[in-house]
Coordinates of C-alpha atoms and ligand atoms in Angstrom, one line a residue:
M1 CA 0.0 0.0 0.0
G2 CA 2.9 2.4 -0.6
A3 CA 3.1 5.2 2.0
A4 CA 0.2 3.6 3.9
S5 CA 2.2 0.7 5.2
P6 CA 4.5 2.0 8.0
A7 CA 7.1 -0.4 9.2
A8 CA 5.8 -1.9 12.4
A9 CA 7.0 -0.3 15.6
E10 CA 8.3 -3.7 16.8
S11 CA 11.0 -3.7 14.2
Y12 CA 12.7 -0.9 16.0
G13 CA 12.5 -2.4 19.5
S14 CA 10.1 -3.8 22.0
T15 CA 10.1 -0.8 24.3
L16 CA 9.7 2.9 23.7
A17 CA 13.2 3.5 25.0
E18 CA 14.6 1.1 22.4
R19 CA 12.6 2.5 19.5
L20 CA 13.4 6.1 20.4
E21 CA 17.1 5.3 20.5
A22 CA 17.1 3.3 17.3
L23 CA 15.1 5.9 15.4
K24 CA 17.3 8.8 16.6
L25 CA 20.4 6.8 15.6
A26 CA 19.0 6.2 12.1
L27 CA 18.5 10.0 11.5
P28 CA 21.2 12.1 10.1
P29 CA 22.4 15.0 12.4
T30 CA 20.4 17.5 10.3
T31 CA 17.1 15.7 10.8
R32 CA 15.1 16.1 14.0
L33 CA 12.5 13.8 15.3
L34 CA 9.0 15.1 15.9
A35 CA 7.3 12.5 18.0
V36 CA 3.7 12.5 16.8
S37 CA 1.6 11.7 19.9
K38 CA -1.9 12.2 18.5
G39 CA -4.1 9.3 19.3
H40 CA -1.9 8.4 22.3
P41 CA -2.4 9.2 26.0
A42 CA -0.5 11.8 27.9
D43 CA 1.3 9.1 29.8
L44 CA 3.1 8.0 26.7
V45 CA 4.3 11.6 26.1
R46 CA 5.4 11.7 29.7
Q47 CA 7.5 8.5 29.1
A48 CA 9.0 9.8 26.0
A49 CA 9.8 13.1 27.7
A50 CA 11.5 11.2 30.5
L51 CA 13.7 9.6 27.8
G52 CA 14.8 13.0 26.7
Q53 CA 12.3 13.7 23.8
R54 CA 11.1 17.3 23.8
S55 CA 9.4 17.9 20.4
F56 CA 5.9 16.5 20.0
G57 CA 3.4 16.8 17.2
E58 CA -0.4 16.9 17.6
S59 CA -3.1 17.4 15.0
R60 CA -6.3 18.0 17.1
L61 CA -6.5 21.0 19.3
Q62 CA -8.8 19.7 22.0
E63 CA -6.9 16.5 22.3
A64 CA -3.6 18.4 22.6
I65 CA -4.9 20.8 25.2
A66 CA -6.1 18.0 27.4
K67 CA -2.6 16.4 27.2
Q68 CA -0.8 19.6 27.7
E69 CA -2.8 20.2 30.9
Q70 CA -2.0 16.7 32.2
L71 CA 1.7 17.3 31.5
A72 CA 1.9 20.8 33.0
D73 CA 3.9 19.5 35.9
G74 CA 6.6 17.9 33.7
P75 CA 9.5 19.4 31.7
D76 CA 8.9 22.1 29.1
L77 CA 7.9 20.5 25.9
D78 CA 8.1 21.9 22.4
W79 CA 4.7 21.4 20.8
H80 CA 4.1 21.4 17.0
F81 CA 0.7 21.6 15.4
I82 CA 0.6 19.4 12.4
G83 CA -3.2 19.0 11.6
R84 CA -5.7 20.9 9.5
L85 CA -6.1 24.3 11.2
Q86 CA -9.5 25.9 11.0
A87 CA -9.5 29.7 11.1
N88 CA -11.6 29.8 14.3
K89 CA -9.0 27.8 16.1
A90 CA -6.0 30.0 15.1
R91 CA -5.8 31.9 18.3
A92 CA -6.0 28.9 20.6
V93 CA -3.4 27.0 18.5
L94 CA -1.0 30.0 18.6
R95 CA -1.3 30.1 22.4
R96 CA -0.5 26.4 22.7
F97 CA 2.0 25.6 20.0
G98 CA 5.4 27.1 19.2
T99 CA 5.5 25.8 15.7
I100 CA 2.7 25.2 13.1
H101 CA 3.6 22.9 10.2
S102 CA 0.2 23.0 8.5
V103 CA -0.2 26.5 7.2
D104 CA -2.0 25.7 4.1
S105 CA -3.2 29.0 2.6
L106 CA -2.1 32.7 2.5
A107 CA -5.4 33.6 4.1
L108 CA -4.5 31.4 7.1
A109 CA -1.0 32.8 7.2
E110 CA -2.3 36.3 7.3
R111 CA -4.8 35.5 10.0
L112 CA -2.0 33.9 12.1
Q113 CA 0.2 36.9 11.5
R114 CA -2.5 39.3 12.8
I115 CA -3.3 37.2 15.9
A116 CA 0.4 36.5 16.7
A117 CA 1.0 40.3 16.6
E118 CA -1.9 40.9 19.0
E119 CA -0.7 38.2 21.3
G120 CA 2.9 39.2 21.2
L121 CA 4.0 35.8 19.8
A122 CA 6.5 34.9 17.2
P123 CA 5.8 31.3 16.3
G124 CA 7.6 29.3 13.7
I125 CA 5.5 28.3 10.7
L126 CA 5.9 25.9 7.8
L127 CA 3.9 26.2 4.6
Q128 CA 2.1 23.0 3.7
V129 CA 2.6 22.4 0.0
K130 CA 0.8 19.9 -2.2
F131 CA 3.2 18.6 -4.8
R132 CA 0.7 16.1 -6.3
A133 CA -3.0 16.1 -6.7
D134 CA -4.5 14.7 -3.5
P135 CA -8.1 15.2 -2.8
A136 CA -7.5 14.1 0.9
K137 CA -5.1 17.0 1.6
T138 CA -5.0 20.8 1.5
G139 CA -2.0 22.9 0.8
F140 CA -0.4 25.6 -1.3
D141 CA 0.4 25.0 -4.9
P142 CA 4.2 24.9 -5.4
A143 CA 3.9 27.7 -8.0
E144 CA 2.0 29.9 -5.4
V145 CA 4.8 29.4 -2.9
R146 CA 7.4 30.2 -5.5
A147 CA 5.6 33.4 -6.4
L148 CA 5.5 34.4 -2.7
G149 CA 9.3 34.3 -2.6
A150 CA 10.8 37.2 -0.8
E151 CA 7.3 38.2 0.5
L152 CA 7.5 35.4 3.1
G153 CA 9.6 37.8 5.2
R154 CA 6.6 40.2 5.5
L155 CA 4.7 37.6 7.5
E156 CA 6.5 38.7 10.6
P157 CA 6.1 38.2 13.6
L158 CA 5.6 34.8 12.1
R159 CA 8.9 33.2 11.4
C160 CA 8.6 31.2 8.1
L161 CA 11.0 28.3 8.7
G162 CA 10.2 26.1 5.7
L163 CA 7.9 23.8 3.9
M164 CA 5.9 20.8 5.0
T165 CA 4.5 18.1 2.7
I166 CA 2.6 14.8 3.0
A167 CA 3.2 12.3 0.2
P168 CA -0.1 10.9 -1.2
L169 CA -0.8 7.2 -0.6
G170 CA 0.1 4.7 -3.2
L171 CA 3.3 6.2 -4.6
T172 CA 6.3 4.0 -5.2
P173 CA 9.4 4.7 -3.0
E174 CA 11.1 6.2 -6.1
A175 CA 8.1 8.5 -6.7
R176 CA 8.1 9.6 -3.0
L177 CA 11.8 10.4 -3.2
E178 CA 11.2 12.5 -6.3
L179 CA 8.4 14.4 -4.5
F180 CA 10.5 15.0 -1.4
R181 CA 13.3 16.3 -3.6
E182 CA 11.0 18.8 -5.2
C183 CA 10.1 20.0 -1.7
R184 CA 13.7 20.3 -0.7
D185 CA 14.5 22.1 -3.9
L186 CA 11.7 24.6 -3.5
A187 CA 12.7 25.3 0.1
D188 CA 16.3 25.8 -1.0
A189 CA 15.2 28.2 -3.8
L190 CA 13.4 30.3 -1.2
G191 CA 16.3 30.2 1.2
L192 CA 14.2 28.3 3.8
P193 CA 16.0 25.9 6.1
D194 CA 13.3 23.4 7.1
C195 CA 11.5 20.7 5.3
S196 CA 9.0 18.8 7.4
M197 CA 8.6 15.6 5.5
G198 CA 8.6 11.9 6.3
M199 CA 6.1 9.8 8.3
S200 CA 6.3 6.3 9.6
G201 CA 5.9 4.8 6.1
D202 CA 8.2 7.1 4.1
W203 CA 10.8 8.7 6.3
H204 CA 13.7 6.9 4.7
E205 CA 13.0 8.6 1.4
A206 CA 12.4 11.9 3.2
I207 CA 15.8 11.9 4.9
A208 CA 17.5 10.9 1.7
A209 CA 15.9 14.0 0.2
G210 CA 17.0 16.3 3.0
S211 CA 14.2 16.4 5.5
T212 CA 14.9 18.4 8.6
W213 CA 11.9 17.2 10.6
V214 CA 10.5 13.7 10.3
R215 CA 7.0 13.4 11.9
L216 CA 6.9 9.9 13.4
G217 CA 3.9 8.4 15.1
S218 CA 3.2 4.8 14.8
V219 CA 6.7 3.6 14.2
L220 CA 7.7 5.2 17.5
F221 CA 4.5 4.8 19.7
G222 CA 2.8 1.8 18.1
S223 CA -0.6 1.9 16.5
R224 CA -3.0 4.6 17.8
P225 CA -5.4 3.4 20.5
I226 CA -7.6 6.5 20.0
Q227 CA -8.6 7.4 16.5
P228 CA -7.6 11.1 16.3
Ligands
PLP301 C1 -0.5 11.4 12.0 C2 0.5 12.2 11.3 C3 1.8 11.8 11.3 C4 2.4 10.6 11.9 O1 1.9 9.5 11.2 P1 2.6 8.0 11.4 O2 2.3 7.3 10.1 O3 1.9 7.4 12.5 O4 4.0 8.2 11.6 C5 2.7 12.7 10.6 N1 2.2 13.8 10.0 C6 1.0 14.2 10.0 C7 0.6 15.5 9.4 C8 0.0 13.4 10.7 O5 -1.3 13.8 10.7

C-alpha cells in the first residue's frame, strides 16, 4: 500500500526507549525527530519526555490541550501543530504551540500573523505544500509558494521556517523520493532551512531528500489506540 504501510514499531525495538534510541540513531544529524503523539495518551508523552524527547506533534487542538494540561507539571515541551487548522482555532493554536507545520493558505498565514502580533507571539511556521494532486489533503500549490518568494519575510512576527509536505498514498518509493526532492529544492530556492517531511511509512525517502523534521507516530509509539 505504498506510503500507507509503515514499518511496524516492533521492528525498532520492543520498548519505547529502544525505539526512540534506534530511530534517533537512524536519522542524520540535520534531521530532527518530531514525536507524533496524536491518538496516544499523555502518559506515553510523559514516558518519551523522561527519555529526553522534547518535540511533540499533535493534530487535534482539544486532544492536545487535554494532554498539555495533564503534562503541565513535567518538563517544558516543544509542541508542534501538524493538523488541519480551522480559522476559528487559530488563536488557541497560537497560544498552545510554538510551531505550526500545517499553514495551508495565504489567508490562514495572514490570520495567524495578525493574531500573533496581537498576542505578542513569534511562532515558527511551515507552509504545507501539495506537490501532487491529492483530494485528501490541503496545501499551497508549489507555484504559489514560489511566487510568494521574498514576501515570506513580510509575514512577521511569524517566522517562516520552511515547507511541509505529505506524500499521497500509493506512490512507489522512487516517486516519493522525487516528490520530497521537489520539496527540498523549493525550500532551497526560497532560502528556507526546514523541510518537514517523512512519516512512519516514508521517512527513509524523506531523509534521503533532505528532511529536517520527520514526523513519526506509529513507528515510535505503536498503532494509535484513540482514532484522532
Ligand atoms: C498522524 C500524522 C503523522 C504521523 O503518522 P505516522 O504514520 O503514525 O507516523 C505525521 N504527520 C501528520 C501530518 C500526521 O497527521
